[in-house]
Backbone as a ProteinNet text record, in pm:
[ID]
protein_1_A
[PRIMARY]
MLTQILLISQSGFILKSAGNLLPSHWLLHHSARETFPIIESLWPYLQNLKAQEPSLRLDCVAQPHPKLAGFYCFSFRQTGGHRKYLELSIQCCTEQALQFRKKNQQQNEARLLP
[TERTIARY]
-1172.8	-1233	-1250.6	-1344.9	-1297.4	-1286.7	-1101.7	-1088.5	-1015.2	-1043	-961.7	-869.8	-713.4	-682.3	-664.3	-673	-653.5	-531.5	-418.9	-304.8	-384.2	-397.4	-501.4	-388.8	-345.1	-271.7	-345.5	-312.2	-326.3	-420.3	-445.2	-501.4	-654.5	-670.8	-782	-739.7	-676.4	-690.6	-602.7	-606.5	-557.1	-502	-360.3	-276.7	-249.7	-270.9	-266	-418.6	-424.1	-514.5	-437.7	-532	-479.9	-609.2	-680.3	-785.5	-855.3	-949.8	-1026.3	-1210.5	-1197.3	-1352.6	-1434.1	-1311.9	-1284.3	-1162.2	-1197.4	-1045.8	-896.4	-850.7	-769.4	-763.1	-740.1	-661.9	-846.3	-935.8	-1040.8	-1045	-994.2	-994.7	-889.5	-711.2	-551.9	-651.8	-577.8	-548.3	-714.4	-795	-960.2	-910.4	-1031.9	-1051.9	-1120.3	-1064	-1190	-1263	-1259	-1396.2	-1500.4	-1494.8	-1574.9	-1600	-1524.7	-1607.4	-1631.3	-1620.1	-1698.1	-1716.2	-1834.5	-1915.6	-1889	-1848	-1867.4	-1710.4	-1656	-1475	-1510.6	-1561.9	-1569.8	-1670.9	-1775	-1852.7	-1721.3	-1601.3	-1544.4	-1420	-1310.3	-1272.9	-1209.1	-1218.6	-1180.1	-1093.2	-1188.2	-1150.3	-1078.8	-1030.2	-938.7	-798.6	-840.6	-701.3	-578.8	-664.6	-648.1	-547.5	-613.9	-563.6	-413.4	-335.2	-249.9	-138.8	-124.4	17.1	4.5	-10.4	30.6	-74.4	-200	-293.2	-401.3	-515.6	-540.6	-673	-633.9	-723.1	-868.7	-946.7	-1079.1	-1174.8	-1233.7	-1397.9	-1478	-1511.1	-1716.9	-1743.2	-1808.7	-1842.1	-1998.4	-2041.2	-2148.9	-2197.4	-2100.4	-2144.9	-2232	-2377.5	-2422.2	-2398.3	-2346.4	-2344	-2220.6	-2111.4	-2035	-2004	-2046.7	-2017.1	-2061.1	-2096.5	-2249.9	-2195.4	-2040.9	-2100.4	-2059.3	-2054	-2025	-2172.6	-2257	-2376.2	-2334.5	-2453.5	-2391.2	-2309.9	-2312.1	-2212.6	-2122	-2022.9	-1839.6	-1805.5	-1695.8	-1659.2	-1556.5	-1550.7	-1424	-1297.1	-1158.5	-1100.4	-984.8	-949.8	-878.3	-745.2	-655.2	-559.5	-378.6	-367.4	-263.5	-96.4	-72.8	104.4	218.1	293.5	453.3	452.1	616	695.1	723.5	801.1	788.9	656.2	545.9	484.2	357.5	272.4	142.9	33.7	7.4	-112.9	-220.9	-337.8	-372	-387.1	-427.7	-466.4	-613.6	-717.2	-822.2	-830.7	-875.7	-930.5	-1069.2	-1103.9	-1238.9	-1270.1	-1401.3	-1376.1	-1581.2	-1586.1	-1709.6	-1752	-1839.4	-1929.1	-2041.4	-2074	-2265.2	-2296.6	-2293.3	-2316.1	-2385.3	-2195.2	-2253.6	-2327.5	-2361.3	-2444.5	-2614.8	-2635.3	-2719.5	-2754.1	-2678.2	-2704.6	-2791.2	-2659.7	-2726.5	-2831.7	-2848.7	-3029	-3180	-3130.3	-3151.1	-3165.5	-3096	-3091.9	-3202.9	-3184.5	-3219.7	-3356.5	-3381.1	-3521.7	-3628.6	-3552.7	-3607.8	-3618.5	-3592	-3525.4	-3618.8	-3677.4	-3778	-3892.1	-3910.6	-4050.6	-4068.2	-3965.2	-3977.4	-4035.8	-4001.6	-4022.1	-4119.8	-4205.1	-4383	-4502.7	-4447	-4570.8	-4514.5	-4670.3	-4701.9	-4604.6
-4300	-4177.9	-4082.3	-3958.2	-3843.7	-3819.6	-3732.2	-3744.8	-3579.3	-3535.8	-3362.7	-3368	-3413.3	-3414.2	-3209.6	-3182.3	-3019.5	-3052.6	-2955.2	-2943.4	-2834.8	-2828.5	-2662.5	-2726.8	-2563.4	-2507.1	-2552.1	-2470.1	-2502.6	-2355.9	-2317.4	-2137.2	-2181.6	-2286.2	-2299.3	-2346.6	-2270.5	-2231.7	-2333.1	-2332.3	-2424.9	-2388.2	-2524.2	-2419.9	-2501.6	-2638.5	-2696.7	-2736.5	-2788.4	-2844.1	-2959.9	-3031.3	-3119.4	-3230.3	-3279.9	-3325.6	-3298.3	-3361.4	-3342.5	-3263.1	-3235.8	-3281.9	-3166.7	-3051.8	-2869.5	-2815.1	-2723.8	-2660.5	-2626.8	-2692.9	-2642.3	-2468.3	-2438.3	-2277.7	-2203.6	-2245.7	-2218.1	-2178.2	-2322.1	-2305.4	-2311.4	-2248.3	-2294.2	-2072.3	-2070.5	-1945.4	-1913.2	-1986.7	-2021.8	-2082.7	-2047.9	-2158.3	-2230.4	-2378.1	-2508	-2503.1	-2368.3	-2434.7	-2287.3	-2220.5	-2147.3	-2250.3	-2304.3	-2353.6	-2405	-2556.4	-2637.6	-2630.3	-2673.5	-2628.2	-2770.9	-2884.2	-2959.2	-2990.5	-2947.7	-2868.7	-2776.7	-2670.1	-2607.8	-2650.1	-2774.3	-2811.2	-2898.4	-2957.2	-3069.7	-3012.3	-2875.5	-2849.9	-2828.9	-2841.9	-2843.6	-2969	-3070.1	-3217.8	-3283.9	-3160.5	-3242.6	-3198.7	-3057.4	-3026.7	-3098	-3158.7	-3233.8	-3387.6	-3390.4	-3506.6	-3581.4	-3642.9	-3683.9	-3759.8	-3682.2	-3752.2	-3923.3	-3991.3	-4125.4	-4209.9	-4132.8	-4178.5	-4235.4	-4302	-4347.5	-4223.4	-4190.4	-4088.9	-4088.3	-3977.6	-3945.4	-4000.2	-4074	-4138.1	-4048.9	-4023.9	-4000.1	-4050.4	-4116.6	-4143.3	-4090.4	-4085.4	-4040.8	-3876.4	-3821.5	-3654	-3613.4	-3539.5	-3490.4	-3407.5	-3331	-3219.1	-3114.7	-3171.6	-3044.8	-2942.9	-2915.7	-2785.7	-2726.1	-2618.2	-2593.8	-2611.3	-2666.5	-2721.9	-2943.2	-2944.3	-3049.4	-3178.8	-3203.7	-3268.4	-3368.7	-3481.4	-3597.5	-3612.2	-3760.9	-3782.2	-3841.6	-3739.2	-3696.8	-3793.5	-3862.5	-3986.9	-3876.9	-3840	-3732.7	-3810.9	-3782.5	-3873.3	-3748.9	-3729.7	-3700.3	-3752.6	-3686.5	-3705.9	-3610.4	-3605.1	-3538.4	-3614.9	-3444.5	-3455	-3485.1	-3601.8	-3582.6	-3422.9	-3450.8	-3285.2	-3186.8	-3130.6	-2964.2	-2907.6	-2862.9	-2826.5	-2935.5	-2852.8	-2997.2	-2964.7	-3008.1	-2976.3	-3080.1	-3118.7	-3142.2	-3186.8	-3280.2	-3393.3	-3398.4	-3343.2	-3405.9	-3460.3	-3591.8	-3623.9	-3642.5	-3610.1	-3647.2	-3719.5	-3798.7	-3869.8	-3971.9	-3937.4	-3901.5	-4013.7	-4009.3	-4219.5	-4181.2	-4096.2	-4110.2	-4233.5	-4241.7	-4394.6	-4471.9	-4477.2	-4620.7	-4609.6	-4517.3	-4458.4	-4477.8	-4451	-4460.6	-4578.9	-4712.1	-4798	-4862.2	-4834.4	-4821.9	-4789.9	-4662.3	-4656.1	-4717.3	-4810.7	-4844.6	-4958.7	-5036	-5103.2	-5170	-5061.3	-4977.8	-4994.2	-4955.6	-4907.4	-5076.3	-5139	-5289.4	-5343.1	-5346.5	-5422.9	-5351.2	-5264.7	-5171.1	-5231.7	-5220.8	-5299.8	-5362	-5456.3	-5598.4	-5706.3	-5600	-5587.1	-5595.8	-5500.3	-5446.6	-5493.2	-5584.3	-5644.5	-5843.4	-5832.9	-5981.8	-6125.5
-11011.2	-10802	-10867.7	-10842	-10788.3	-10639.9	-10640.3	-10510.2	-10576.7	-10367.9	-10401.4	-10211.9	-10231.3	-10135.7	-10074.5	-9958.8	-9847.3	-9790.4	-9758.1	-9638.1	-9580.7	-9475.6	-9364	-9273.9	-9214.3	-9148.7	-9009.7	-8910.3	-8794.3	-8741.8	-8834.3	-8805.7	-8915.8	-8998.3	-9088.8	-9222.2	-9256.1	-9410.6	-9420.1	-9610.7	-9711.5	-9721	-9775	-9834.9	-9972.4	-9972.3	-10055.7	-10100.9	-10254.9	-10265.9	-10462.7	-10390.5	-10505.7	-10578.1	-10677.6	-10685	-10779.9	-10801.6	-10932.8	-10909.7	-10791.7	-10753.2	-10749.5	-10667.8	-10761.6	-10831.1	-10836.3	-10900.8	-10824.9	-10801.4	-10624.4	-10697.5	-10728.8	-10720.3	-10645.5	-10640.4	-10618.6	-10447.2	-10372.8	-10281.8	-10145.4	-10234.9	-10199.9	-10090.9	-9998.5	-9919.3	-9908.3	-9818.4	-9824.4	-9635.1	-9541.1	-9491	-9474.7	-9440.7	-9436.1	-9388.8	-9270.9	-9168.2	-9159.6	-9271.6	-9362.7	-9484.2	-9538.4	-9711.4	-9642.8	-9553.4	-9512.6	-9387.1	-9408.8	-9219.8	-9122.4	-9171.5	-9070.1	-9048.3	-9134.3	-9067.3	-8888.2	-8978.8	-8822.3	-8678.8	-8721	-8589.6	-8511	-8619.3	-8567.6	-8519.5	-8563.5	-8532.5	-8385.3	-8283.3	-8153.6	-8179.8	-8190.3	-8169.7	-8310	-8399.6	-8555	-8455.7	-8464	-8385.6	-8264.1	-8220.3	-8135.7	-8154.9	-8292.8	-8375.1	-8332	-8275.8	-8328.7	-8456.9	-8478.8	-8582.1	-8593	-8440.4	-8411.5	-8420.2	-8384.2	-8423.9	-8490.1	-8530	-8651.4	-8670.7	-8798.5	-8933.8	-8884.2	-8850.5	-8841.8	-8977.5	-8973.1	-9081.2	-9122.3	-9142.2	-9189	-9318.6	-9320.7	-9450.9	-9483.6	-9601	-9658.7	-9626.9	-9626.9	-9590.5	-9690.2	-9659.7	-9789.3	-9796	-10003.1	-10011.6	-9914.6	-9880.2	-9764.8	-9867.9	-9954.9	-10028.4	-10132.5	-10111.4	-10246.2	-10400.8	-10420.2	-10574.7	-10563.2	-10490.8	-10497.8	-10411.4	-10514.2	-10480.4	-10501.6	-10391.4	-10352.6	-10215.5	-10188	-10089.3	-10111.9	-9979.2	-9994.7	-9831.8	-9859.8	-9720.1	-9692.5	-9586	-9570.1	-9482.8	-9482.5	-9409.5	-9356.9	-9263.5	-9162.2	-9085.2	-9128.1	-9060.4	-9009.9	-8900.8	-8854	-8914.5	-8957.3	-9031.6	-8934.8	-8895.4	-8859.8	-8867.2	-8781.2	-8829.8	-8714.5	-8782.8	-8717.1	-8663	-8856.9	-8802.3	-8885.8	-8781.2	-8797.5	-8873.3	-8934.9	-9059.2	-9078.9	-9052.9	-9079.3	-9278	-9297.9	-9424.9	-9482.2	-9556.9	-9567.5	-9714.8	-9630.9	-9773.2	-9845.4	-9913.9	-9994.5	-10101.9	-10072.4	-10189.5	-10180.4	-10330.9	-10435.9	-10403.6	-10279.2	-10254.7	-10312.8	-10400.5	-10410.1	-10430	-10554.4	-10637.5	-10506.8	-10428.3	-10300.2	-10238.5	-10173.4	-10108.9	-10142.3	-10275	-10333.4	-10357.6	-10375.3	-10358.4	-10227.7	-10115.2	-9964.3	-9966	-9992.8	-9946.1	-10004.8	-10184.8	-10243.7	-10153.2	-10120	-10042.7	-9910.6	-9826.9	-9734.1	-9716.6	-9866.3	-9919.8	-9921.6	-9996.5	-10022.2	-9905.7	-9787.5	-9699.6	-9583.1	-9608.5	-9542.7	-9600.7	-9705.9	-9743.7	-9772.5	-9777.1	-9794.1	-9677.2	-9490.6	-9379.9	-9328.8	-9349.8	-9407.9	-9453.5	-9592.6	-9654.7	-9610.1	-9558.3	-9479.5	-9551.6
[MASK]
++++++++++++++++++++++++++++++++++++++++++++++++++++++++++++++++++++++++++++++++++++++++++++++++++++++++++++++++++

């Protein structure tokens, strides 16, 4: 499965990157908020996540980055400890999203036919 895990500082910069969606060195020390517009829109909420709370999951985000065509699932969680970091896990879910879309299209067409 294609995944990327990012460790993001409280100021929004990417401190670590690992995975096979994007080369890790492309993202290091860049602003996650500028790199992924969806993070910017959620930033106030993400900063208030608590380590003991469940993570935030967003399914089927369409093309979250210019180099990532398709659909991706984003999972955010706040790390515990002395320093708070935000961990972002990105997984490609393009195939599942296309299958879901096709199934819904077929169901809608079946409802329209007498």
